[in-house]
Short mmCIF file of N, CA and C in Angstrom, two decimals:
data_model
loop_
_atom_site.label_atom_id
_atom_site.label_comp_id
_atom_site.label_asym_id
_atom_site.label_seq_id
_atom_site.Cartn_x
_atom_site.Cartn_y
_atom_site.Cartn_z
N UNK C 1 123.58 182.76 46.77
CA UNK C 1 122.28 182.29 46.33
C UNK C 1 122.35 180.82 45.90
N UNK C 2 123.43 180.46 45.19
CA UNK C 2 123.57 179.08 44.73
C UNK C 2 123.78 178.14 45.91
N UNK C 3 124.52 178.59 46.93
CA UNK C 3 124.74 177.73 48.09
C UNK C 3 123.44 177.56 48.89
N UNK C 4 122.58 178.57 48.94
CA UNK C 4 121.29 178.47 49.60
C UNK C 4 120.40 177.46 48.89
N UNK C 5 120.44 177.46 47.57
CA UNK C 5 119.64 176.51 46.79
C UNK C 5 120.15 175.08 47.01
N UNK C 6 121.46 174.91 47.04
CA UNK C 6 122.04 173.58 47.28
C UNK C 6 121.69 173.09 48.68
N UNK C 7 121.75 174.00 49.67
CA UNK C 7 121.41 173.64 51.04
C UNK C 7 119.93 173.26 51.15
N UNK C 8 119.07 173.98 50.47
CA UNK C 8 117.63 173.68 50.49
C UNK C 8 117.35 172.31 49.89
N UNK C 9 118.01 172.00 48.80
CA UNK C 9 117.83 170.69 48.15
C UNK C 9 118.33 169.57 49.06
N UNK C 10 119.47 169.79 49.72
CA UNK C 10 120.02 168.78 50.62
C UNK C 10 119.10 168.54 51.81
N UNK C 11 118.54 169.61 52.37
CA UNK C 11 117.61 169.46 53.50
C UNK C 11 116.34 168.74 53.05
N UNK C 12 115.81 169.11 51.92
CA UNK C 12 114.61 168.47 51.39
C UNK C 12 114.84 166.97 51.14
N UNK C 13 116.00 166.65 50.58
CA UNK C 13 116.32 165.24 50.33
C UNK C 13 116.46 164.47 51.64
N UNK C 14 117.09 165.08 52.64
CA UNK C 14 117.27 164.42 53.94
C UNK C 14 115.93 164.17 54.62
N UNK C 15 115.05 165.16 54.59
CA UNK C 15 113.73 165.01 55.20
C UNK C 15 112.93 163.92 54.49
N UNK C 16 113.02 163.88 53.18
CA UNK C 16 112.31 162.86 52.40
C UNK C 16 112.78 161.46 52.77
N UNK C 17 114.09 161.29 52.90
CA UNK C 17 114.65 159.99 53.26
C UNK C 17 114.21 159.59 54.66
N UNK C 18 114.26 160.53 55.60
CA UNK C 18 113.87 160.21 56.98
C UNK C 18 112.39 159.85 57.08
N UNK C 19 111.55 160.53 56.36
CA UNK C 19 110.12 160.23 56.40
C UNK C 19 109.83 158.88 55.76
N UNK C 20 110.48 158.57 54.66
CA UNK C 20 110.23 157.30 53.98
C UNK C 20 110.77 156.12 54.78
N UNK C 21 111.84 156.31 55.54
CA UNK C 21 112.39 155.22 56.35
C UNK C 21 111.52 154.94 57.57
N UNK C 22 110.76 155.90 58.02
CA UNK C 22 109.93 155.73 59.20
C UNK C 22 108.63 155.00 58.88
N UNK C 23 108.28 154.90 57.61
CA UNK C 23 107.04 154.26 57.21
C UNK C 23 107.13 152.77 57.50
N UNK C 24 106.23 152.26 58.34
CA UNK C 24 106.22 150.84 58.69
C UNK C 24 105.17 150.11 57.86
N UNK C 25 105.48 148.88 57.53
CA UNK C 25 104.55 148.06 56.77
C UNK C 25 103.58 147.40 57.74
N UNK C 26 102.40 147.98 57.90
CA UNK C 26 101.42 147.47 58.85
C UNK C 26 100.66 146.27 58.29
N UNK C 27 100.74 146.06 56.99
CA UNK C 27 100.05 144.92 56.39
C UNK C 27 100.65 143.61 56.87
N UNK C 28 101.97 143.57 57.07
CA UNK C 28 102.60 142.34 57.52
C UNK C 28 102.07 141.91 58.88
N UNK C 29 101.81 142.87 59.76
CA UNK C 29 101.29 142.53 61.08
C UNK C 29 99.89 141.93 60.96
N UNK C 30 99.09 142.43 60.07
CA UNK C 30 97.72 141.94 59.91
C UNK C 30 97.70 140.55 59.28
N UNK C 31 98.70 140.22 58.46
CA UNK C 31 98.73 138.93 57.77
C UNK C 31 99.30 137.81 58.63
N UNK C 32 99.83 138.13 59.79
CA UNK C 32 100.45 137.12 60.64
C UNK C 32 99.37 136.34 61.39
N UNK C 33 98.91 135.26 60.79
CA UNK C 33 97.92 134.40 61.43
C UNK C 33 98.56 133.05 61.71
N UNK C 34 98.02 132.37 62.67
CA UNK C 34 98.52 131.04 63.02
C UNK C 34 98.24 130.09 61.86
N UNK C 35 99.26 129.36 61.37
CA UNK C 35 99.01 128.46 60.24
C UNK C 35 98.12 127.29 60.65
N UNK C 36 97.25 126.91 59.75
CA UNK C 36 96.37 125.76 59.94
C UNK C 36 96.90 124.66 59.02
N UNK C 37 97.82 123.85 59.55
CA UNK C 37 98.51 122.86 58.74
C UNK C 37 97.63 121.65 58.48
N UNK C 38 97.56 121.27 57.23
CA UNK C 38 96.81 120.09 56.79
C UNK C 38 97.82 119.04 56.36
N UNK C 39 97.72 117.85 56.91
CA UNK C 39 98.63 116.75 56.58
C UNK C 39 97.86 115.67 55.84
N UNK C 40 98.44 115.19 54.74
CA UNK C 40 97.77 114.15 53.96
C UNK C 40 98.78 113.12 53.47
N UNK C 41 98.37 111.86 53.50
CA UNK C 41 99.11 110.81 52.81
C UNK C 41 98.59 110.79 51.38
N UNK C 42 99.48 110.77 50.42
CA UNK C 42 99.06 110.80 49.02
C UNK C 42 99.71 109.64 48.26
N UNK C 43 99.10 109.28 47.16
CA UNK C 43 99.63 108.28 46.25
C UNK C 43 99.85 108.94 44.90
N UNK C 44 101.03 108.73 44.32
CA UNK C 44 101.34 109.32 43.02
C UNK C 44 102.18 108.33 42.23
N UNK C 45 102.23 108.52 40.92
CA UNK C 45 102.98 107.60 40.06
C UNK C 45 104.09 108.34 39.34
N UNK C 46 105.14 107.60 39.07
CA UNK C 46 106.26 108.12 38.30
C UNK C 46 106.97 106.97 37.64
N UNK C 47 107.18 107.04 36.35
CA UNK C 47 107.80 105.94 35.59
C UNK C 47 107.05 104.62 35.82
N UNK C 48 105.76 104.67 35.79
CA UNK C 48 104.86 103.52 35.96
C UNK C 48 105.01 102.84 37.32
N UNK C 49 105.54 103.54 38.31
CA UNK C 49 105.65 103.02 39.67
C UNK C 49 104.72 103.84 40.56
N UNK C 50 103.87 103.17 41.32
CA UNK C 50 102.98 103.86 42.25
C UNK C 50 103.71 104.03 43.58
N UNK C 51 103.75 105.27 44.07
CA UNK C 51 104.48 105.57 45.31
C UNK C 51 103.56 106.27 46.30
N UNK C 52 103.92 106.14 47.57
CA UNK C 52 103.20 106.82 48.64
C UNK C 52 104.05 107.97 49.14
N UNK C 53 103.41 109.08 49.44
CA UNK C 53 104.11 110.25 49.95
C UNK C 53 103.31 110.92 51.04
N UNK C 54 103.84 111.99 51.54
CA UNK C 54 103.23 112.74 52.63
C UNK C 54 103.35 114.21 52.28
N UNK C 55 102.25 114.95 52.34
CA UNK C 55 102.26 116.37 51.98
C UNK C 55 101.65 117.17 53.13
N UNK C 56 102.22 118.36 53.36
CA UNK C 56 101.73 119.28 54.39
C UNK C 56 101.59 120.65 53.76
N UNK C 57 100.45 121.34 54.02
CA UNK C 57 100.25 122.69 53.52
C UNK C 57 99.37 123.47 54.49
N UNK C 58 99.35 124.79 54.32
CA UNK C 58 98.58 125.68 55.18
C UNK C 58 97.19 125.88 54.57
N UNK C 59 96.15 125.49 55.28
CA UNK C 59 94.78 125.63 54.77
C UNK C 59 94.30 127.07 54.76
N UNK C 60 94.96 127.97 55.50
CA UNK C 60 94.56 129.38 55.51
C UNK C 60 94.83 130.06 54.17
N UNK C 61 95.78 129.54 53.41
CA UNK C 61 96.13 130.13 52.12
C UNK C 61 95.23 129.52 51.06
N UNK C 62 94.54 130.36 50.33
CA UNK C 62 93.64 129.90 49.27
C UNK C 62 94.34 130.00 47.92
N UNK C 63 93.95 129.17 46.98
CA UNK C 63 94.56 129.19 45.65
C UNK C 63 95.89 128.45 45.64
N UNK C 64 96.80 128.91 44.82
CA UNK C 64 98.12 128.30 44.72
C UNK C 64 98.88 128.59 46.01
N UNK C 65 99.48 127.56 46.60
CA UNK C 65 100.18 127.72 47.87
C UNK C 65 101.38 126.79 47.92
N UNK C 66 102.35 127.12 48.75
CA UNK C 66 103.51 126.24 48.88
C UNK C 66 103.14 124.99 49.68
N UNK C 67 103.88 123.91 49.44
CA UNK C 67 103.65 122.66 50.17
C UNK C 67 104.99 121.97 50.37
N UNK C 68 105.03 121.07 51.32
CA UNK C 68 106.20 120.22 51.54
C UNK C 68 105.77 118.80 51.19
N UNK C 69 106.49 118.20 50.25
CA UNK C 69 106.20 116.83 49.82
C UNK C 69 107.39 115.96 50.18
N UNK C 70 107.16 114.94 50.98
CA UNK C 70 108.21 114.00 51.34
C UNK C 70 108.16 112.85 50.35
N UNK C 71 109.25 112.67 49.60
CA UNK C 71 109.35 111.62 48.59
C UNK C 71 110.27 110.54 49.14
N UNK C 72 109.76 109.33 49.21
CA UNK C 72 110.53 108.21 49.73
C UNK C 72 111.40 107.62 48.63
N UNK C 73 112.39 106.86 49.02
CA UNK C 73 113.27 106.22 48.04
C UNK C 73 112.48 105.21 47.22
N UNK C 74 112.56 105.34 45.92
CA UNK C 74 111.82 104.43 45.05
C UNK C 74 112.77 103.48 44.32
N UNK C 75 114.07 103.67 44.47
CA UNK C 75 115.04 102.88 43.71
C UNK C 75 115.51 101.65 44.47
N UNK C 76 115.00 101.41 45.68
CA UNK C 76 115.42 100.22 46.44
C UNK C 76 114.83 98.97 45.87
#
């Protein structure tokens, strides 16, 4: 009887693992849109020096979003 109970638990655990591994994240497929990159020349200051930079970001993302800022050498 004890071995039957252990076997039942093992089978149930195996089936649970197999079912959970088969679950695909379909949300990722829906979120895959072509990025709409916005490029801007910007002016910013640091240590009382005005500098020019270049920033690129995805316009499809609303709110806080990642960006790439190219900072030129200011110590020359």
